[in-house]
Short mmCIF file of C-alpha atoms and ligand atoms in Angstrom, two decimals:
data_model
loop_
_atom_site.label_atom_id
_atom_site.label_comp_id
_atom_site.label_asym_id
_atom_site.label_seq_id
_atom_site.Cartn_x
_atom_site.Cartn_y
_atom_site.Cartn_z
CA UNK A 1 177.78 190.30 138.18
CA UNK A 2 179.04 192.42 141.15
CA UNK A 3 178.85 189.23 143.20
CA UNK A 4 181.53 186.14 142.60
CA UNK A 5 179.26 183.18 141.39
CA UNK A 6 179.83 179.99 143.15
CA UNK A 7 178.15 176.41 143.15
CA UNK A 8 176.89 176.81 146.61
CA UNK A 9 176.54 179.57 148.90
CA UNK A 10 177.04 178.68 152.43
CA UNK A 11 177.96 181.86 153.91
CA UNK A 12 174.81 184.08 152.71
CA UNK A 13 172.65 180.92 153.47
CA UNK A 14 174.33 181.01 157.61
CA UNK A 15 173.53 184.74 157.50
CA UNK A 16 169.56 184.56 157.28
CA UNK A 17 170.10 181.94 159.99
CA UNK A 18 173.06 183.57 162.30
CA UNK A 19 171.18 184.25 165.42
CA UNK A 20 169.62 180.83 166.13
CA UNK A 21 173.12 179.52 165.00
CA UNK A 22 175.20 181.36 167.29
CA UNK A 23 173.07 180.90 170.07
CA UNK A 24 172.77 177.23 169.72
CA UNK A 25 176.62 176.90 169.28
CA UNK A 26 177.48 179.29 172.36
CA UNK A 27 174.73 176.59 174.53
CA UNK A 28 176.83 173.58 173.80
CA UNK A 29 179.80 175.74 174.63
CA UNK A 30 178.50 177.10 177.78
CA UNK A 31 177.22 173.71 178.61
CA UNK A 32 180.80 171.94 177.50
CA UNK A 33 178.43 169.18 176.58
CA UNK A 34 180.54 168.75 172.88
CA UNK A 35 180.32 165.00 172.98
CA UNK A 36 176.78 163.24 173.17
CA UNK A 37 175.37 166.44 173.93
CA UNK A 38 171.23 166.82 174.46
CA UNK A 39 171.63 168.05 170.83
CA UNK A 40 172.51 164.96 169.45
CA UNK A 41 169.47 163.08 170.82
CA UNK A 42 167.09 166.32 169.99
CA UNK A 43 168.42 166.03 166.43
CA UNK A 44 167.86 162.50 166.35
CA UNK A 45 164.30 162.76 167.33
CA UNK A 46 163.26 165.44 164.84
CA UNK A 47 165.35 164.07 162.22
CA UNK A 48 163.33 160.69 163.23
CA UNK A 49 159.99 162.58 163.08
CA UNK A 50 160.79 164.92 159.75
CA UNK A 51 161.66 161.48 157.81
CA UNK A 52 158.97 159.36 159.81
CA UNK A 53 161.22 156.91 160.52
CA UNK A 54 161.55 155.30 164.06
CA UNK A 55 164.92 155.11 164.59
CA UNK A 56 167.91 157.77 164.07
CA UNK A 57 171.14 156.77 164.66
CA UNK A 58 173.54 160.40 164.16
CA UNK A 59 177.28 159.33 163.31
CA UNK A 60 180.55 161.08 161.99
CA UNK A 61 179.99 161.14 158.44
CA UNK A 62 178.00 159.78 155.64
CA UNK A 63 180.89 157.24 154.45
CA UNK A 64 180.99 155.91 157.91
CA UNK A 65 177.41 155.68 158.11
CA UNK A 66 177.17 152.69 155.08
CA UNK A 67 180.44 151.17 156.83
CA UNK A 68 178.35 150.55 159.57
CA UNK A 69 174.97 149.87 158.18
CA UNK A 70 176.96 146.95 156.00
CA UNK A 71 178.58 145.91 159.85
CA UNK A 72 175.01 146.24 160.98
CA UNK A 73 173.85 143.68 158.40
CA UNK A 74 176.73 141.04 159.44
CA UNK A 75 177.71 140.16 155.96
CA UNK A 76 180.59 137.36 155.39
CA UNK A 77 183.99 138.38 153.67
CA UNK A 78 183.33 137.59 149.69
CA UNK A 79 180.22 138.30 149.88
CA UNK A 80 178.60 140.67 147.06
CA UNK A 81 176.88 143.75 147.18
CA UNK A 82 175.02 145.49 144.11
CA UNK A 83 176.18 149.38 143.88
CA UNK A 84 175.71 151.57 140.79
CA UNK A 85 178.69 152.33 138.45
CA UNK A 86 178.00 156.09 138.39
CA UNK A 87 178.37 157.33 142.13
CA UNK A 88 180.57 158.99 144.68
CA UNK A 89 183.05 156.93 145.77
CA UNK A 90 182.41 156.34 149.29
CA UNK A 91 179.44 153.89 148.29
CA UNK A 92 181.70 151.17 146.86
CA UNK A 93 184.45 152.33 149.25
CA UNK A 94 183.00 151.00 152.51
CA UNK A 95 181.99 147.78 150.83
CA UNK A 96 185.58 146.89 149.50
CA UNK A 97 186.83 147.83 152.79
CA UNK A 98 185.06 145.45 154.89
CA UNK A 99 185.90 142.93 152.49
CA UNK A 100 183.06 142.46 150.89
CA UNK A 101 182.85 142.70 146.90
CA UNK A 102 181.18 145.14 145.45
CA UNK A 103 179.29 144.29 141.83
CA UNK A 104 178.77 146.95 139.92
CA UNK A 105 175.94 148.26 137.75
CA UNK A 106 175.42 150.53 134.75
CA UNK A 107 172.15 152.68 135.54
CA UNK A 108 169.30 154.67 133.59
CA UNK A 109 170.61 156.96 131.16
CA UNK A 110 167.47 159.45 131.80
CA UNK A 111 167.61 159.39 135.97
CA UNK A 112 171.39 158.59 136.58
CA UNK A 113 169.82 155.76 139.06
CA UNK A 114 169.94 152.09 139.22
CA UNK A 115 166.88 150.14 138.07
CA UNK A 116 165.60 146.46 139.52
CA UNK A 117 166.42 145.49 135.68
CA UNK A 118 169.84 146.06 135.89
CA UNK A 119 170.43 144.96 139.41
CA UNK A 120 168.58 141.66 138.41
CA UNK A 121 171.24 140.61 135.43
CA UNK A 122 174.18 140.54 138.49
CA UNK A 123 172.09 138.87 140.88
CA UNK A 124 173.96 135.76 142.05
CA UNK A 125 173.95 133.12 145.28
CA UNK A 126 176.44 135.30 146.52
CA UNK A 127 174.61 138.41 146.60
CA UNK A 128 173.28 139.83 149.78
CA UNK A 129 172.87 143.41 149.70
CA UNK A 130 171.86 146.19 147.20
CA UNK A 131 173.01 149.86 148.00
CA UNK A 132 170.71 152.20 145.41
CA UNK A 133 171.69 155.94 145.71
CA UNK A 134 169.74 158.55 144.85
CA UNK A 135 171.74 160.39 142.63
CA UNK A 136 171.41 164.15 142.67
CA UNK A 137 168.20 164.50 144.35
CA UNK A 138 165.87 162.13 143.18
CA UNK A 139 164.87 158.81 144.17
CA UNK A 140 165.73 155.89 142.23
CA UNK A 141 162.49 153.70 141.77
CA UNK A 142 162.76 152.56 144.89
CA UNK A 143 159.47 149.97 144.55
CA UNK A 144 160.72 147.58 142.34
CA UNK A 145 163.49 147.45 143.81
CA UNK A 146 162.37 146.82 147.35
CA UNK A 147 160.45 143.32 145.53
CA UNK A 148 163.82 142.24 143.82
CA UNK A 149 165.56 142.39 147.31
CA UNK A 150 162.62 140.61 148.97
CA UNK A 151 162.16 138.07 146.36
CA UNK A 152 166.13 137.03 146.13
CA UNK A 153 166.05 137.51 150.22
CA UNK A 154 168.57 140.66 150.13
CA UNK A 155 169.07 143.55 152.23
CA UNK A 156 168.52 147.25 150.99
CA UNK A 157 170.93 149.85 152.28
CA UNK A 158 170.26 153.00 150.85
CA UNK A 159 172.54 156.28 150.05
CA UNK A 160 170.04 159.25 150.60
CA UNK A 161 173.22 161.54 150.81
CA UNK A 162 172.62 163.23 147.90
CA UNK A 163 168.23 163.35 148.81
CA UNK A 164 167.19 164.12 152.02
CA UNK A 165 163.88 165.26 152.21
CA UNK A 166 163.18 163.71 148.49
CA UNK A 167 159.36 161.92 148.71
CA UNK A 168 158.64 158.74 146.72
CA UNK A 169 155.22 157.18 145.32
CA UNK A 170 154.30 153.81 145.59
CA UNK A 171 151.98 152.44 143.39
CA UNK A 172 149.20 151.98 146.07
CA UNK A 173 149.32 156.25 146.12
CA UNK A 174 151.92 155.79 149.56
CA UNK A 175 154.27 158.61 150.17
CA UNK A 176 157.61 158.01 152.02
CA UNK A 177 160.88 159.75 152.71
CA UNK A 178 163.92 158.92 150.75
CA UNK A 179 165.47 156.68 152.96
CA UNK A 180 163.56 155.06 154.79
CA UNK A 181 162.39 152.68 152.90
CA UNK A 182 164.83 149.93 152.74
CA UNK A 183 166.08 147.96 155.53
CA UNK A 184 168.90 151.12 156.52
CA UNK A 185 169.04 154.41 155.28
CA UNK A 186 172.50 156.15 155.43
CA UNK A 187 172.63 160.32 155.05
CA UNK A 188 175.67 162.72 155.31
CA UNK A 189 175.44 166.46 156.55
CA UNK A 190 178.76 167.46 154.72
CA UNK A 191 178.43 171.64 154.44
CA UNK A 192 177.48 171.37 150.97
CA UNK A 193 174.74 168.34 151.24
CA UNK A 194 171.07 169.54 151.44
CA UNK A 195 171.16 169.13 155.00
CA UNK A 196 174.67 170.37 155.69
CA UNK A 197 175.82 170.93 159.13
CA UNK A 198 179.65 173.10 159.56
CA UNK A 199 181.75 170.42 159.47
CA UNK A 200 181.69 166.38 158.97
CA UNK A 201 178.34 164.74 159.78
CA UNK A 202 175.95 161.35 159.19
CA UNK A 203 173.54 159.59 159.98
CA UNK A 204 171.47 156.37 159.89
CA UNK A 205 168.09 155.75 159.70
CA UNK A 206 166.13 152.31 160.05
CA UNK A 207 162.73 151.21 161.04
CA UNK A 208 163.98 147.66 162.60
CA UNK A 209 164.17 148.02 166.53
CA UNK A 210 167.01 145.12 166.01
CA UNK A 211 169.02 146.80 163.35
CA UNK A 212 169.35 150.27 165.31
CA UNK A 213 170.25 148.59 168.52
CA UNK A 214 173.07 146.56 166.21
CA UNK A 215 174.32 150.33 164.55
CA UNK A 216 174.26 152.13 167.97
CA UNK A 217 176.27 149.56 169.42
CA UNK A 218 178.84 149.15 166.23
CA UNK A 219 179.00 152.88 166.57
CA UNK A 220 179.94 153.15 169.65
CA UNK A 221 182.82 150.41 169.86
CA UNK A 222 180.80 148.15 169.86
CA UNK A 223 179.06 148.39 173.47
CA UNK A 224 175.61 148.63 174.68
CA UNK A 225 177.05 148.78 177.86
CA UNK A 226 180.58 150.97 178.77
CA UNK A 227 184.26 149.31 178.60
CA UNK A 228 181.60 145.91 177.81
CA UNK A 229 182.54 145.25 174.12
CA UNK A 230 180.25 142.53 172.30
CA UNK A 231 181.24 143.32 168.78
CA UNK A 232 184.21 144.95 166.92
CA UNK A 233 182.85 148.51 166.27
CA UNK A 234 184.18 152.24 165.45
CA UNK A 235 184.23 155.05 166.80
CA UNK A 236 181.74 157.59 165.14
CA UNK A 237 179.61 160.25 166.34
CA UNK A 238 177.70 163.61 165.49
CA UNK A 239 179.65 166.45 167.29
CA UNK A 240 177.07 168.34 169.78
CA UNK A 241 177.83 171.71 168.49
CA UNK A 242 177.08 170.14 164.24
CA UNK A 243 173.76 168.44 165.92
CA UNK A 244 173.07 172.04 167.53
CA UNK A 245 173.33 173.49 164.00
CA UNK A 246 171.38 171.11 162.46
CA UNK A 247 168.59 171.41 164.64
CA UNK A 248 168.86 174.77 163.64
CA UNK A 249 168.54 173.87 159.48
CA UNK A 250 166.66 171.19 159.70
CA UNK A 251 163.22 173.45 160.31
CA UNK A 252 164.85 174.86 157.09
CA UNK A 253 165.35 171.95 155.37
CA UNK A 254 161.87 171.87 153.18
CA UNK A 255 161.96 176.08 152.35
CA UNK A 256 165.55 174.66 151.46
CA UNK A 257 164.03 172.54 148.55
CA UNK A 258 161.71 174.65 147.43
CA UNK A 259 164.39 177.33 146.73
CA UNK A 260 166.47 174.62 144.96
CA UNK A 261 163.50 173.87 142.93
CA UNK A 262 162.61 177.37 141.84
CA UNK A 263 166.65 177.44 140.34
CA UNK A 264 165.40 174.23 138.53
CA UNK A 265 162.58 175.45 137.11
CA UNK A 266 164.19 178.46 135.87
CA UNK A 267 166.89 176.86 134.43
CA UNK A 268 164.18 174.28 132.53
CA UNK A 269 162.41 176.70 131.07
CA UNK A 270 165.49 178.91 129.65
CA UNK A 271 167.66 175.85 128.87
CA UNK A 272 164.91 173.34 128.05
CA UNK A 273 164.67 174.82 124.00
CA UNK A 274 168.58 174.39 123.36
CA UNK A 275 169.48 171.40 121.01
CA UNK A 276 172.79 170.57 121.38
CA UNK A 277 172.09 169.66 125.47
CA UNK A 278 169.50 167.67 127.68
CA UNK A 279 168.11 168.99 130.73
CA UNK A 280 167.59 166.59 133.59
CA UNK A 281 164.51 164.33 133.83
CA UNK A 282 162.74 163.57 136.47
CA UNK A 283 161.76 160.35 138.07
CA UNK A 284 158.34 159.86 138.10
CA UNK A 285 157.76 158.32 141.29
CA UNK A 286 160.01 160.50 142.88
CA UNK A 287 160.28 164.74 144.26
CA UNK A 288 163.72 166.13 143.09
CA UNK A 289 165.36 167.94 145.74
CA UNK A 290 167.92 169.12 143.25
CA UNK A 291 171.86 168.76 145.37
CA UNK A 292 172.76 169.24 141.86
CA UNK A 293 171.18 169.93 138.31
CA UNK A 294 173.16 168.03 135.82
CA UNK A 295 172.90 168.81 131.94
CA UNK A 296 174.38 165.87 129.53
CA UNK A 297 175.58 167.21 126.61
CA UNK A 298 174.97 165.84 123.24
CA UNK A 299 178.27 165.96 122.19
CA UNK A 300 181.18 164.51 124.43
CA UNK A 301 183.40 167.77 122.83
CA UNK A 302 181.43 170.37 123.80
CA UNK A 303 181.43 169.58 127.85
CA UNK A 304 184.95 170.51 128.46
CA UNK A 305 184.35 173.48 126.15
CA UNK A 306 180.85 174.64 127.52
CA UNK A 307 182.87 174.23 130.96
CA UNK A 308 185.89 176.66 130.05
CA UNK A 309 183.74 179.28 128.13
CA UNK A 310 181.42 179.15 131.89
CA UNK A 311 184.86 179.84 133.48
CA UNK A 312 186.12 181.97 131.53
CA UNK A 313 182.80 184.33 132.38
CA UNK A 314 183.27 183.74 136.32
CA UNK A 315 180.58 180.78 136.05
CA UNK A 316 181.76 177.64 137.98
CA UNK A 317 180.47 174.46 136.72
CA UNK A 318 181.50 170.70 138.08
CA UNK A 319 181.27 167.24 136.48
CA UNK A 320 180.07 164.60 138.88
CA UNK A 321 181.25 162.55 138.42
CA UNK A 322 184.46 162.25 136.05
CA UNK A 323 185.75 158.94 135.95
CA UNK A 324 183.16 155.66 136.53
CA UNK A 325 184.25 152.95 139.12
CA UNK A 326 185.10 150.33 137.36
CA UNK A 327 187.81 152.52 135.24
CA UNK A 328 189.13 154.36 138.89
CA UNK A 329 192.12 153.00 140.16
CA UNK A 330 191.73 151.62 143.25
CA UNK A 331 188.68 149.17 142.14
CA UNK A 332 190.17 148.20 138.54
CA UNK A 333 190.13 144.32 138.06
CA UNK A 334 190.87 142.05 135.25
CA UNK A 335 187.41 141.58 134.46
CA UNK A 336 186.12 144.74 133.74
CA UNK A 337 187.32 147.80 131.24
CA UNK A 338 186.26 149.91 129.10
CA UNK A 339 182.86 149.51 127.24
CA UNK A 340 181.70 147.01 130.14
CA UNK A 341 179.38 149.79 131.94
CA UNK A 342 178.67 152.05 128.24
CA UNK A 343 176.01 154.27 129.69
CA UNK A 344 178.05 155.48 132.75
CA UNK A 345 181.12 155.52 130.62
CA UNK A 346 179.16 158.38 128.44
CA UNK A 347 177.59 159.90 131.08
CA UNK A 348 180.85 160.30 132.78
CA UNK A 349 182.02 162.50 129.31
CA UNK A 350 179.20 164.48 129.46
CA UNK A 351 177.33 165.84 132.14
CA UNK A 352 178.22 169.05 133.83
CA UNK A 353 176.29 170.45 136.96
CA UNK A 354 175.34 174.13 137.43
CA UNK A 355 175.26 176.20 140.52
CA UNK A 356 172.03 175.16 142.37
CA UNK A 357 171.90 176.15 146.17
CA UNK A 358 169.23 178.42 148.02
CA UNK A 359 170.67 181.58 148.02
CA UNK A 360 170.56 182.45 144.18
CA UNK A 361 169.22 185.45 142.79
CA UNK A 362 167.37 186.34 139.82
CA UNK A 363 170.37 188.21 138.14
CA UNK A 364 172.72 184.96 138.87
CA UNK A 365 170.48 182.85 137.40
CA UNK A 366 169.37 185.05 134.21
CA UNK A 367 173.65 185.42 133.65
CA UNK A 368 174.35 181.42 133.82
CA UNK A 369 171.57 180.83 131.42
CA UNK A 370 171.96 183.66 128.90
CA UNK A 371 175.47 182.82 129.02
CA UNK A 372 175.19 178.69 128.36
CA UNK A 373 172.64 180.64 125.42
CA UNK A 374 175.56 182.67 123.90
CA UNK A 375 178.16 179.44 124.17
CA UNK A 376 177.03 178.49 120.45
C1 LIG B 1 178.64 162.86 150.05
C2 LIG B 1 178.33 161.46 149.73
C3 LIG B 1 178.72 160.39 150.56
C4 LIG B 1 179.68 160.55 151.70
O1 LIG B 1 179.39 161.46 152.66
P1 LIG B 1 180.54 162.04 153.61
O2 LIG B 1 179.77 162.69 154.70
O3 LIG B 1 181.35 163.00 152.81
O4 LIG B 1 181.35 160.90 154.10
C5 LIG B 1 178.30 159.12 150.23
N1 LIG B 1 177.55 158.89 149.16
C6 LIG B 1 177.18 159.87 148.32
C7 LIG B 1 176.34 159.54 147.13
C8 LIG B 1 177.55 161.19 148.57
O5 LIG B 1 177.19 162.16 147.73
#
């Protein structure tokens, strides 16, 4: 390979793009219009009509945008909130941090996702949220889940960080963004994300005309109107020159995918035949907009292994996630150990992710999967 292999690749990616970039970045500059630019509202608005959604609320960063769609749904300290085991941090995070507890779940084996069965067995009078994430591209079934929350009167918040742009079936043949279907949607445009922007970015999405006016308010220090402060709030906002750029790769966004997906499909059909690992399913109700393609291994030994022999021939590889919740420091209690969420606990020994991203070349691809090939 005469070029150095790498999970994404951000800077060839900004070079097809560089002239609409620049320019847009030198008019926020020229305009000194860096906070609450006419960007921001611009990319609100398309982001709004791309996801048809009606509401788009841009903040600093996809962790702060569930801290404040949690605010938005003024829970009470104590009170629970469903979150899958196997996730990124920041989804339990926000909940712990505004007091609230989060109750974990083990999830699908085959999707990574949560499932209305599992959520149901934690369900208790002290439940009053559900944050499903759609783990590496793909919807969870969102459906079910959606009648769970409305027949035990919860709210749905969910983490489309990880699947902008993904599309999920109802059963009456209904097609919706990722995202917009529960009561909030929360997104982050961190560099690597689908939608990444150059630099720390989020954003909100909602249908309710009384939940966005709640988030743009608790986003803004809480005031509708300046230095008048109804509610406690933060301070978080999309920077003018990361809504310029997004602008920019948004109208990219769904070429975006379909590059992803051709790196999927490739790597199904050369890696689908090998015995000793499991390509990723799909979710039948859902697209896959593949932020990562995640192989579980058979055999717990062979991950590390498969991972140092990819290394050792200049092929990264990363395991999202290593370590479950419930075993991670900072959210250990008494109650819960080892064995208490099994699936997550074996995914978390065996799945490694490949280099997926929209820039990758035939050569790349035939040299990752003729190498995984010659590994045994
Ligand atoms: C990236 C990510 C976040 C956090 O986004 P930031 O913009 O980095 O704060 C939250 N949830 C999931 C599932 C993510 O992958």
């Amino acid at each position: 390979m005469n070029r150095s292999l790498q999970m994404v690749d951000l800077r060839s990616q900004y070079l097809k793009i560089k002239p609409e970039v620049d320019e847009a970045i030198q008019r926020v500059i020229d305009e000194s219009s860096f906070i609450n630019g006419p960007a921001v509202e611009v990319f609100a608005t398309n982001l709004a009509e791309y996801l048809g959604a009606k509401y788009v609320i841009p903040c600093a960063n996809g962790t702060d945008a569930l801290q404040i769609a949690l605010m938005a749904l003024g829970l009470q300290p104590g009170d629970e909130v469903i979150v899958p085991c196997f996730t990124y941090v920041a989804t339990a995070e926000v909940i712990a941090l505004l007091q609230l507890k989060p109750v974990l779940t083990d999830v699908d084996p085959k999707t990574f996702n949560i499932t209305a069965e599992l959520i149901e067995k934690v369900i208790t009078s002290k439940t009053r949220a559900i944050v499903p994430v759609h783990l590496f591209g793909q919807s969870a079934d969102i459906e079910p889940i959606m009648a769970l929350a409305k027949k035990y009167n919860l709210y749905v918040v969910e983490d489309t960080a990880q699947a902008i742009g993904a599309d999920y079936s109802f059963s009456t043949g209904e097609v919706r963004k990722c995202g917009t279907i529960g009561h909030i949607g929360t997104t982050s445009f961190f560099p690597s994300k689908n939608l990444g922007c150059y630099g720390d970015g989020g954003a909100l999405v909602t249908d309710d005309a009384d939940f966005a006016g709640k988030i743009k308010m608790i986003a803004n220090h809480g005031q509708s109107r300046k230095y008048y402060h109804e509610v406690i709030g933060v301070n978080s906002r999309l920077d003018t020159i990361q809504a310029a750029i997004l602008n920019v790769k948004l109208r990219e966004l769904d070429k975006y995918a379909a590059s992803r997906s051709d790196v999927a499909a490739f790597y199904d059909t050369q890696l689908g035949g090998i015995d000793w690992l499991e390509i990723p399913e799909r979710e039948k109700k859902s697209t896959h907009v593949f932020h990562q393609y995640t192989l579980k291994l058979k055999q717990q030994t062979d991950r590390n292994q498969l991972k140092n022999y990819l290394e050792s021939k200049g092929i990264p590889s990363m395991v999202y996630y290593p370590v479950p919740l419930h075993l991670q420091e900072a959210f250990k209690t008494p109650a819960k150990g080892v064995g208490d969420y099994p699936i997550t606990e074996s995914l978390c020994t065996r799945v490694l992710s490949l280099p997926i991203h929209t820039e990758m070349g035939e050569e790349e691809k035939e040299y990752i999967t003729s190498s995984i090939k010659s590994f045994k």
